[in-house]
CSV table of C-alpha atoms and ligand atoms in Angstrom, one decimal:
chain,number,residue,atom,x,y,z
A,1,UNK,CA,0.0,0.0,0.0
A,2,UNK,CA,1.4,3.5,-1.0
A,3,UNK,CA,2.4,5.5,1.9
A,4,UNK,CA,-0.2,8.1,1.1
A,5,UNK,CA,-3.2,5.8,1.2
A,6,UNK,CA,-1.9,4.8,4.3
A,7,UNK,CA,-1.8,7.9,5.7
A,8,UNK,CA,-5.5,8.7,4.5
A,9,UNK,CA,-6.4,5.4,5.9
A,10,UNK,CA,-5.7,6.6,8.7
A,11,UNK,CA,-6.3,10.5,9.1
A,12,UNK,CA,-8.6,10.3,6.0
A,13,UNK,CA,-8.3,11.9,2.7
A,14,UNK,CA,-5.9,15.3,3.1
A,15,UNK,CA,-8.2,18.7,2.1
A,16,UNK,CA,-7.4,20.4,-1.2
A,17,UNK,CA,-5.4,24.2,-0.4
A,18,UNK,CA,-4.4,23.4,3.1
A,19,UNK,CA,-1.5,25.3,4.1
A,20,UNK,CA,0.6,23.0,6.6
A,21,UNK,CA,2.8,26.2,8.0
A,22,UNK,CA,-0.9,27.8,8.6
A,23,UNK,CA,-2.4,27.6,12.3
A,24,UNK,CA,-4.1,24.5,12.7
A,25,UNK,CA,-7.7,26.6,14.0
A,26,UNK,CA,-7.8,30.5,12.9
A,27,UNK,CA,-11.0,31.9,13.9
A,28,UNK,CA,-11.2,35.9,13.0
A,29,UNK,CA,-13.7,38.3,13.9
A,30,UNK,CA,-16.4,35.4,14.1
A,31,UNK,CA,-19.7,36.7,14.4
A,32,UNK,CA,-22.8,34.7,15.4
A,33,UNK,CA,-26.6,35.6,16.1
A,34,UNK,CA,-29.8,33.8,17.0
A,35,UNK,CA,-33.0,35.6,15.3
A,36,UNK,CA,-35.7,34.7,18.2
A,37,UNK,CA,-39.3,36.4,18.9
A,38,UNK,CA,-37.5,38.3,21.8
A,39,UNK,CA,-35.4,39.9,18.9
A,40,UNK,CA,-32.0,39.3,17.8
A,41,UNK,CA,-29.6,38.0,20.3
A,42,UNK,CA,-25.9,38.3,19.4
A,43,UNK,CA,-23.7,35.7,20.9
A,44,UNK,CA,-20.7,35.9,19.3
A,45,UNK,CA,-19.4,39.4,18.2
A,46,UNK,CA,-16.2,39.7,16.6
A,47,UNK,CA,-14.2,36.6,18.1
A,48,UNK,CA,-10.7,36.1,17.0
A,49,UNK,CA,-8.5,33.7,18.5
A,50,UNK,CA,-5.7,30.6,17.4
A,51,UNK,CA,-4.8,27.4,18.5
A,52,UNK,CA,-1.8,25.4,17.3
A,53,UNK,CA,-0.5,21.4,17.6
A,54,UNK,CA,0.7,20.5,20.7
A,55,UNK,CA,-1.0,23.3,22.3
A,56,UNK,CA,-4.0,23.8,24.6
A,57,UNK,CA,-6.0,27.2,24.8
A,58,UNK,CA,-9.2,27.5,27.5
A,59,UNK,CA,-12.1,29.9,26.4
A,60,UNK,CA,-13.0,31.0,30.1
A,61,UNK,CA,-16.5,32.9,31.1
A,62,UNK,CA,-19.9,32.4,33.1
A,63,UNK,CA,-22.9,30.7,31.2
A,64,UNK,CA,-24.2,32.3,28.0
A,65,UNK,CA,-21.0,34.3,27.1
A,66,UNK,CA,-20.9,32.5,23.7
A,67,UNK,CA,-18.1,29.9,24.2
A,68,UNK,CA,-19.8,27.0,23.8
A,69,UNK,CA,-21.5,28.8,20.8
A,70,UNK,CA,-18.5,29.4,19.2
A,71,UNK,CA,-17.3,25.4,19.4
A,72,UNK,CA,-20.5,25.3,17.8
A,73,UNK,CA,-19.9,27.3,14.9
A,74,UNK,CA,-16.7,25.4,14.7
A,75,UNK,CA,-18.0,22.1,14.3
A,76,UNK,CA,-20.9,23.3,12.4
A,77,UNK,CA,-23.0,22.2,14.5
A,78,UNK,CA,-24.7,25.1,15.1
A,79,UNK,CA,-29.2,24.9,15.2
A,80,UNK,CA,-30.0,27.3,11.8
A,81,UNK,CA,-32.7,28.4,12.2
A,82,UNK,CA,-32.4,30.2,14.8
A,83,UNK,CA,-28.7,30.8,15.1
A,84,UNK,CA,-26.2,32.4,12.0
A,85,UNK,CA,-23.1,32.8,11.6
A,86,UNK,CA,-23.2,36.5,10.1
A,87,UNK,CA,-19.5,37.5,9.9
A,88,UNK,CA,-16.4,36.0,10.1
A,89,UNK,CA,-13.5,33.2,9.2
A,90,UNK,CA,-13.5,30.0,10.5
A,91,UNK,CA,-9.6,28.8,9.3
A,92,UNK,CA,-8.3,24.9,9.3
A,93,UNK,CA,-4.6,25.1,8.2
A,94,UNK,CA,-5.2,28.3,6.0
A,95,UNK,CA,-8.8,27.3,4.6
A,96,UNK,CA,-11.6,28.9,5.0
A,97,UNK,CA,-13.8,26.2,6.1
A,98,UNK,CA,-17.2,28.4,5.9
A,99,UNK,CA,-16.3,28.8,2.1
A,100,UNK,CA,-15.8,25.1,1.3
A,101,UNK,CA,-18.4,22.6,-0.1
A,102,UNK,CA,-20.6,21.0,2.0
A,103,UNK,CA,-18.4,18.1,1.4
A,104,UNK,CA,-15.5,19.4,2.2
A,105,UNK,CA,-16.7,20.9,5.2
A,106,UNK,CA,-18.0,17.7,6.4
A,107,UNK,CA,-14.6,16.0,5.3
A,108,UNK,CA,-12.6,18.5,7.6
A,109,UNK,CA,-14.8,18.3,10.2
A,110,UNK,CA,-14.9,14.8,10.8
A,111,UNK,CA,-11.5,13.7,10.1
A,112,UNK,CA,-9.4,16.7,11.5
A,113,UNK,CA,-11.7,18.3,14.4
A,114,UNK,CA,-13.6,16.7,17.1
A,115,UNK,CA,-15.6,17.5,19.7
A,116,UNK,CA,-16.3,15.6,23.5
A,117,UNK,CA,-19.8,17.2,24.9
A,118,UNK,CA,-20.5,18.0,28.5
A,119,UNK,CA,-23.0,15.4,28.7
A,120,UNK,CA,-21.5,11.8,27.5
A,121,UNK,CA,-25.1,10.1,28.4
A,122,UNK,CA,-27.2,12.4,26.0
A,123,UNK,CA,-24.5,11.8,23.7
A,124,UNK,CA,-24.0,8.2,23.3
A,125,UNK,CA,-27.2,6.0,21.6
A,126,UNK,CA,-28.6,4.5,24.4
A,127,UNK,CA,-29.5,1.1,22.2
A,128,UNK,CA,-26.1,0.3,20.7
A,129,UNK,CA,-22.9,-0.5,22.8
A,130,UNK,CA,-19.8,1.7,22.7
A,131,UNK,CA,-18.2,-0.9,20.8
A,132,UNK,CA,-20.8,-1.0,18.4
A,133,UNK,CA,-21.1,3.1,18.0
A,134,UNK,CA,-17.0,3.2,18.3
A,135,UNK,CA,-17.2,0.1,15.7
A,136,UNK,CA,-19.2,2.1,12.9
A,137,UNK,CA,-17.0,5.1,12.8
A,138,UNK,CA,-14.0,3.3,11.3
A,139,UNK,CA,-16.9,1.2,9.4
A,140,UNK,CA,-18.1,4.2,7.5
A,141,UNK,CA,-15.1,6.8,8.0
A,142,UNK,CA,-12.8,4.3,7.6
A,143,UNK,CA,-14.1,1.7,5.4
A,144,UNK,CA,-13.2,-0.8,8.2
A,145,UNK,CA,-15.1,-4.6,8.5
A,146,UNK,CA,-17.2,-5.0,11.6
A,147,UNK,CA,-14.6,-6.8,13.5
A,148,UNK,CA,-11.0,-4.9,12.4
A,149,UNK,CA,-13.4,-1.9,13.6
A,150,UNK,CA,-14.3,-3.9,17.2
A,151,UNK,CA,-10.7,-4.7,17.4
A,152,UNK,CA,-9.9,-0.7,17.2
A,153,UNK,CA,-12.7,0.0,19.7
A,154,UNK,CA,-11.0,-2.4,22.1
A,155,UNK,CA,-7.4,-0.1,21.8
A,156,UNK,CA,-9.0,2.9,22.4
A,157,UNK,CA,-11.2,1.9,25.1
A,158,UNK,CA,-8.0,1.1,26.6
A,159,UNK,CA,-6.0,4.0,26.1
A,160,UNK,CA,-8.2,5.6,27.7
A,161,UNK,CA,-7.7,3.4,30.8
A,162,UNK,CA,-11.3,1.7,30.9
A,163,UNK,CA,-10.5,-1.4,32.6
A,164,UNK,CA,-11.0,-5.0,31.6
A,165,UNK,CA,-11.7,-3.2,27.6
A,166,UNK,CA,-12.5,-6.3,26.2
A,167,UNK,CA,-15.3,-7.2,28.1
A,168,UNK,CA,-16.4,-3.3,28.4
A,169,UNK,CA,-16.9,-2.7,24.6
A,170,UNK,CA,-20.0,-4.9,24.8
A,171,UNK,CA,-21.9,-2.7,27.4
A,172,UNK,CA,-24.6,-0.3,26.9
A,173,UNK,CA,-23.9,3.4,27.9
A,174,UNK,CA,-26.4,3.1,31.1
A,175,UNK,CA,-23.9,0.6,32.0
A,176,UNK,CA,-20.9,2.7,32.8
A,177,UNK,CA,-20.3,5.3,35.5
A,178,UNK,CA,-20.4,8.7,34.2
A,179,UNK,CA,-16.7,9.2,34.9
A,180,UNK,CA,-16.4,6.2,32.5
A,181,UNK,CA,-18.7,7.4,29.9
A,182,UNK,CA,-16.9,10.5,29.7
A,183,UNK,CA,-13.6,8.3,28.5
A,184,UNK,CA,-15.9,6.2,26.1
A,185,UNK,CA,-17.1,10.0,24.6
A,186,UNK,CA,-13.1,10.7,25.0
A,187,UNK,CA,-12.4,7.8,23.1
A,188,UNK,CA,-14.9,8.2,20.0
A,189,UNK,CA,-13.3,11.6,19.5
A,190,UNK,CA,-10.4,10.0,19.6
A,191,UNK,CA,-11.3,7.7,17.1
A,192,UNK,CA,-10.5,9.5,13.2
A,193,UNK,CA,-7.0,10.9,15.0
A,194,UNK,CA,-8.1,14.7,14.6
A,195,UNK,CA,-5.5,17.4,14.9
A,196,UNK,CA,-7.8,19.5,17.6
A,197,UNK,CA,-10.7,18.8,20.1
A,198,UNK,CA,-12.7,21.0,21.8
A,199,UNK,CA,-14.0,19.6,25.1
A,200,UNK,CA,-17.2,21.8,26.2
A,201,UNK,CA,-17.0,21.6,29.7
A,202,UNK,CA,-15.9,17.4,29.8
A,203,UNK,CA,-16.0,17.6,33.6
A,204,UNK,CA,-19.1,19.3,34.6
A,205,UNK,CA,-20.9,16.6,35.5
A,206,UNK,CA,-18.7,14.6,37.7
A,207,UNK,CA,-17.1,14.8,41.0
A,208,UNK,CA,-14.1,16.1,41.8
A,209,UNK,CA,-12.0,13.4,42.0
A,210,UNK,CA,-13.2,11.7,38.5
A,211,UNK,CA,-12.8,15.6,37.5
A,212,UNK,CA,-8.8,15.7,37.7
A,213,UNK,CA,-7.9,11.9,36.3
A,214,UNK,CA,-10.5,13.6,33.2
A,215,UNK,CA,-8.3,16.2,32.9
A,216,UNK,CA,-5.4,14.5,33.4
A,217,UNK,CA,-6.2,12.1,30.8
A,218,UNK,CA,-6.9,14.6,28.2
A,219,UNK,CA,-3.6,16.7,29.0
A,220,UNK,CA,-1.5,13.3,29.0
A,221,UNK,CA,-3.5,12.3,25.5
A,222,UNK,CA,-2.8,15.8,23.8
A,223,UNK,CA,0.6,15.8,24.5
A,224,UNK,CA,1.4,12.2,23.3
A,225,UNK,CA,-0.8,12.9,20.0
A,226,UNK,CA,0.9,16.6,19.7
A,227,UNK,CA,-3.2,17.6,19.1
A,228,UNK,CA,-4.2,21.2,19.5
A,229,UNK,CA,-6.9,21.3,22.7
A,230,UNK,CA,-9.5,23.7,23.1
A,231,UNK,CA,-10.8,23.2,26.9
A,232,UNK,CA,-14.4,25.4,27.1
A,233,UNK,CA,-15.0,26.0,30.7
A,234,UNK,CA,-16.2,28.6,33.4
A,235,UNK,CA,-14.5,26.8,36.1
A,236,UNK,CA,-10.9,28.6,36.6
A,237,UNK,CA,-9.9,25.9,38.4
A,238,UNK,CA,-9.7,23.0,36.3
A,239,UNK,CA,-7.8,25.0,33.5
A,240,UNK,CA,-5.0,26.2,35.8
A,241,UNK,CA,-2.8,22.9,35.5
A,242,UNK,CA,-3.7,22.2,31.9
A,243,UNK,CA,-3.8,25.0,29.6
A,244,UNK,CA,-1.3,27.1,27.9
A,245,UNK,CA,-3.0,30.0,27.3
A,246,UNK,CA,-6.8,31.6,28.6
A,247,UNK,CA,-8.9,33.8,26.7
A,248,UNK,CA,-11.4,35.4,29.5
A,249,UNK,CA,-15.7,36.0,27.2
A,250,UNK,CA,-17.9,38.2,28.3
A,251,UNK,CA,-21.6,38.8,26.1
A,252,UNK,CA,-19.9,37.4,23.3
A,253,UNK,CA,-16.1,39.5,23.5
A,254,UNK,CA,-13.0,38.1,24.4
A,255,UNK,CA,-12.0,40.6,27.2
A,256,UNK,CA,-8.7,39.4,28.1
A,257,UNK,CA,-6.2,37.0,26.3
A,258,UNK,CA,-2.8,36.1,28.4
A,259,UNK,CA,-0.7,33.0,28.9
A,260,UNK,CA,-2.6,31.1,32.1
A,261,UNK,CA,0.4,31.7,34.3
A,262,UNK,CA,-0.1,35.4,34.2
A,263,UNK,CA,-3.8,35.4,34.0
A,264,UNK,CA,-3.4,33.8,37.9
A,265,UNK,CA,-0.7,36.1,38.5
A,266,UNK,CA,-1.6,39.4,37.6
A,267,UNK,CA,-5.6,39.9,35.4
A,268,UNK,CA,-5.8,42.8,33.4
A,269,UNK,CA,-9.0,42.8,32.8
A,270,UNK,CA,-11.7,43.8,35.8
A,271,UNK,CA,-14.1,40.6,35.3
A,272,UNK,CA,-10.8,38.7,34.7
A,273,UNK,CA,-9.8,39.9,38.4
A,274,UNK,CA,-13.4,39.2,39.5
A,275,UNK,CA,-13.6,35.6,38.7
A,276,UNK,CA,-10.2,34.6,40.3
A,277,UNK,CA,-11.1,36.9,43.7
A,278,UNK,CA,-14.9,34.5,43.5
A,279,UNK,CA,-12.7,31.3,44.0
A,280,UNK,CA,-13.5,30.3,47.3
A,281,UNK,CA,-9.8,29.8,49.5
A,282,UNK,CA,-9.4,27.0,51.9
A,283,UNK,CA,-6.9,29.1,53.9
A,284,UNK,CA,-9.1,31.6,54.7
A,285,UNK,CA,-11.8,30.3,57.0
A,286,UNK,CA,-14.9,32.7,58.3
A,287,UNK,CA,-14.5,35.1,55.4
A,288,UNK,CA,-17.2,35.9,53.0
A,289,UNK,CA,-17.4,34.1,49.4
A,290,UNK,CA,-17.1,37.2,46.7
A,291,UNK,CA,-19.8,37.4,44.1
A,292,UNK,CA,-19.6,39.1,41.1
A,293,UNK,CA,-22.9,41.4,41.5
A,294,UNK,CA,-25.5,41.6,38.5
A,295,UNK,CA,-25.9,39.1,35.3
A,296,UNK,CA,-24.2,39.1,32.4
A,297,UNK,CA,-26.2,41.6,30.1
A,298,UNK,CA,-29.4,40.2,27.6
A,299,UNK,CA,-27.7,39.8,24.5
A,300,UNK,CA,-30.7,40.3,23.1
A,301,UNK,CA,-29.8,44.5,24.7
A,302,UNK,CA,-26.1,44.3,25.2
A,303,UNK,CA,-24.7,47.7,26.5
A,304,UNK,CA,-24.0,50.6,24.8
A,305,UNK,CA,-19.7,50.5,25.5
A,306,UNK,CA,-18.3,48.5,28.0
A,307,UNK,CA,-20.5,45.7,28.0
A,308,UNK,CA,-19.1,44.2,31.5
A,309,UNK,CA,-19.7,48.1,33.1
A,310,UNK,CA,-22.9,47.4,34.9
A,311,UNK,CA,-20.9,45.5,37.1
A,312,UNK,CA,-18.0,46.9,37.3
A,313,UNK,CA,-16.0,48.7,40.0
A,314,UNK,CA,-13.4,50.7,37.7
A,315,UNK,CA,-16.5,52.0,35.6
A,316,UNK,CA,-16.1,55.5,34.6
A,317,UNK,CA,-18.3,57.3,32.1
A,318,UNK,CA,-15.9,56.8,29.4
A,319,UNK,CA,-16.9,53.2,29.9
A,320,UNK,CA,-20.4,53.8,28.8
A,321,UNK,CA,-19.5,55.0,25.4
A,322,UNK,CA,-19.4,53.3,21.7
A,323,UNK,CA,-17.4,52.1,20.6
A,324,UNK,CA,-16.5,48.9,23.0
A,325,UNK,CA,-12.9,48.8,24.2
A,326,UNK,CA,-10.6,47.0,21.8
A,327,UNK,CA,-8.2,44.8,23.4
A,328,UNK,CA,-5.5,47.3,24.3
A,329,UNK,CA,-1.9,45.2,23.9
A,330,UNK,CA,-1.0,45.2,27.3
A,331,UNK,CA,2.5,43.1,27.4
A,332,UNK,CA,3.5,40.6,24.2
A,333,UNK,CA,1.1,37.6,25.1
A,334,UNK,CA,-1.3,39.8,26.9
A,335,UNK,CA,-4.2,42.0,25.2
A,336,UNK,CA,-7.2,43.4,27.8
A,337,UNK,CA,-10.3,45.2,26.1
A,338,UNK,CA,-10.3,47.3,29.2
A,339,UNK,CA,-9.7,50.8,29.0
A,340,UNK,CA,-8.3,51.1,32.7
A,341,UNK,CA,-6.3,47.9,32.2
A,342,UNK,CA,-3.0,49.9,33.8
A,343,UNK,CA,-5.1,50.7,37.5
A,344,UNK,CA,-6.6,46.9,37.0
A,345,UNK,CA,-2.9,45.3,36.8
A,346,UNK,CA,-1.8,48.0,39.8
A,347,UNK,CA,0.6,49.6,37.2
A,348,UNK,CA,0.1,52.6,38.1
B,1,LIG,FE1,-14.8,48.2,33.6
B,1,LIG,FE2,-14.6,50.3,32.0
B,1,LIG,FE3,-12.8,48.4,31.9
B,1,LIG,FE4,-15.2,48.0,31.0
B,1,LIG,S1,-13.7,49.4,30.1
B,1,LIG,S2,-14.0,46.6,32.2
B,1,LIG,S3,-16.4,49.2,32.5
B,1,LIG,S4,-13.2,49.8,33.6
């Protein structure tokens, strides 16, 4: 078998114009909306960002700040009506993806990008075992027989550490804990050897405990498969000791980018500093938990400026007008859409 057929029997078939010096994910000034009775709701407005092999990048912020939206629009798996993208690139190694066939788009999607959901048990078919469901990918992606397929299901089941694999691949998803069916979801992503997965909140739903050797397993399988990671998440915690770099939403803005090291160390952005100061500390008993007073904003109304300066403590009236900050280059690494980013960091 020529090399290249291997290689595509593998990865699948390569895409036509892909640029292998490019970034592996360019999104730039993505723009999403959903057109409901209550009136037009944007979720995404003008998010740019990259992720490259080898490297993992969280997209940080409360519920309904657009991150999971934009993995969405990603995997094109976004509900039209009523949500559209309206503006925007949506790059895979230099191509355009939103300006490809519907082929092609499916091709590069399902071969190079994948996605594990926040809730494995919605995810899997209740009526088929994971061998089965892990069994027909490589059948129809693939071209695999039944049983090579089965055999393939057994390897991934055990790299990602689900005991006794052999037996597991014939049990039904109600069968497994949901620490376990997270791996099993872990492993079908797994499955076509993408170059980047998003994980939209993978631990949510589980305890602590099953929470780390999750997260754990996901940093120890993206370093061994040099994959790009995209970890979506609104809990600071579990991204601290796995991601390389944080990008901070707020109503559908990236307000602060900076490697995660300095995002703990020094925020430059005021809802940046108002998530970390919400994290409840062990070492100091009898204190009151911070909140961070108000909602986010209706994106249906988003403020006029500043949309984070109903809540905010540095809000001056400068704040209040349009256009919203840009995000002001604060240090090489570090941008903040904060127009008081310098009294935030205590820089002056
Ligand atoms: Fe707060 Fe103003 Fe900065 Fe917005 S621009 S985060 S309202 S200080």
């Amino acid at each position: 078998m020529a090399p290249t057929t291997e290689v595509q029997a593998r990865f699948g078939p390569s895409i036509p114009g892909t640029d292998p010096s490019a970034p592996l994910l360019a999104v730039e000034e993505l723009r999403v909306e959903f057109r409901t009775r209550a009136g037009i709701a944007k979720a995404i407005n003008g998010v740019s960002f990259e992720v490259n092999s080898g490297e993992t990048l969280a997209i940080l912020g409360e519920s309904g700040c657009g991150k999971s939206v934009t993995a969405q629009a990603i995997m094109g798996i976004l509900d039209t009506p009523p949500g559209f993208i309206t503006g925007g690139q949506i790059k895979y190694r230099g191509v355009d993806v939103l300006k490809r066939s519907k082929e092609e788009r499916r091709q590069i999607r399902a071969n190079k990008i994948a996605m594990v959901f926040q809730d494995a048990l919605s995810s899997l078919n209740p009526v088929f075992t994971v061998g089965f469901q892990l069994a027909e990918l490589f059948r129809k992606h693939r071209g695999m027989t039944r049983s090579d397929g089965k055999k393939r299901a057994i390897e991934l089941l055990d790299l990602v550490n689900i005991p006794a694999a052999r037996q597991r691949v014939n049990d039904f998803p109600h069968q497994f804990s949901g620490g376990m069916r997270q791996r099993v979801m872990i492993a079908m992503s797994l499955a076509l050897d993408p170059e980047l997965l998003i994980a939209d909140e993978p631990t949510t739903a589980l305890d602590v405990t099953v929470q780390a050797q999750i997260m754990n397993l996901l940093a120890d399988l993206q370093r061994e498969r040099n994959m790009g990671l995209i970890l979506i998440t609104h809990d600071m915690g579990v991204v601290a000791d796995v991601a390389d770099r944080i990008n901070v939403m707020y109503a559908g803005r990236i307000v602060e980018k900076a490697p995660v090291f300095d995002i703990y160390a020094k925020p430059s952005h005021p809802y940046t500093k108002a998530l970390l100061e919400s994290i409840p500390r062990v070492d100091l008993k009898g204190q009151q938990l911070n909140v961070i007073k108000g909602l986010p904003p209706n994106l249906t109304q988003i403020p006029v400026g500043c949309s984070f300066s109903p809540r905010c403590r540095y809000a001056q009236d400068v704040c209040k007008a349009d256009p919203p900050p840009p995000l002001y280059p604060v240090q090489p690494g570090i941008s903040s859409a904060c127009h008081f980013w310098k009294e935030v960091r205590g820089d002056e």
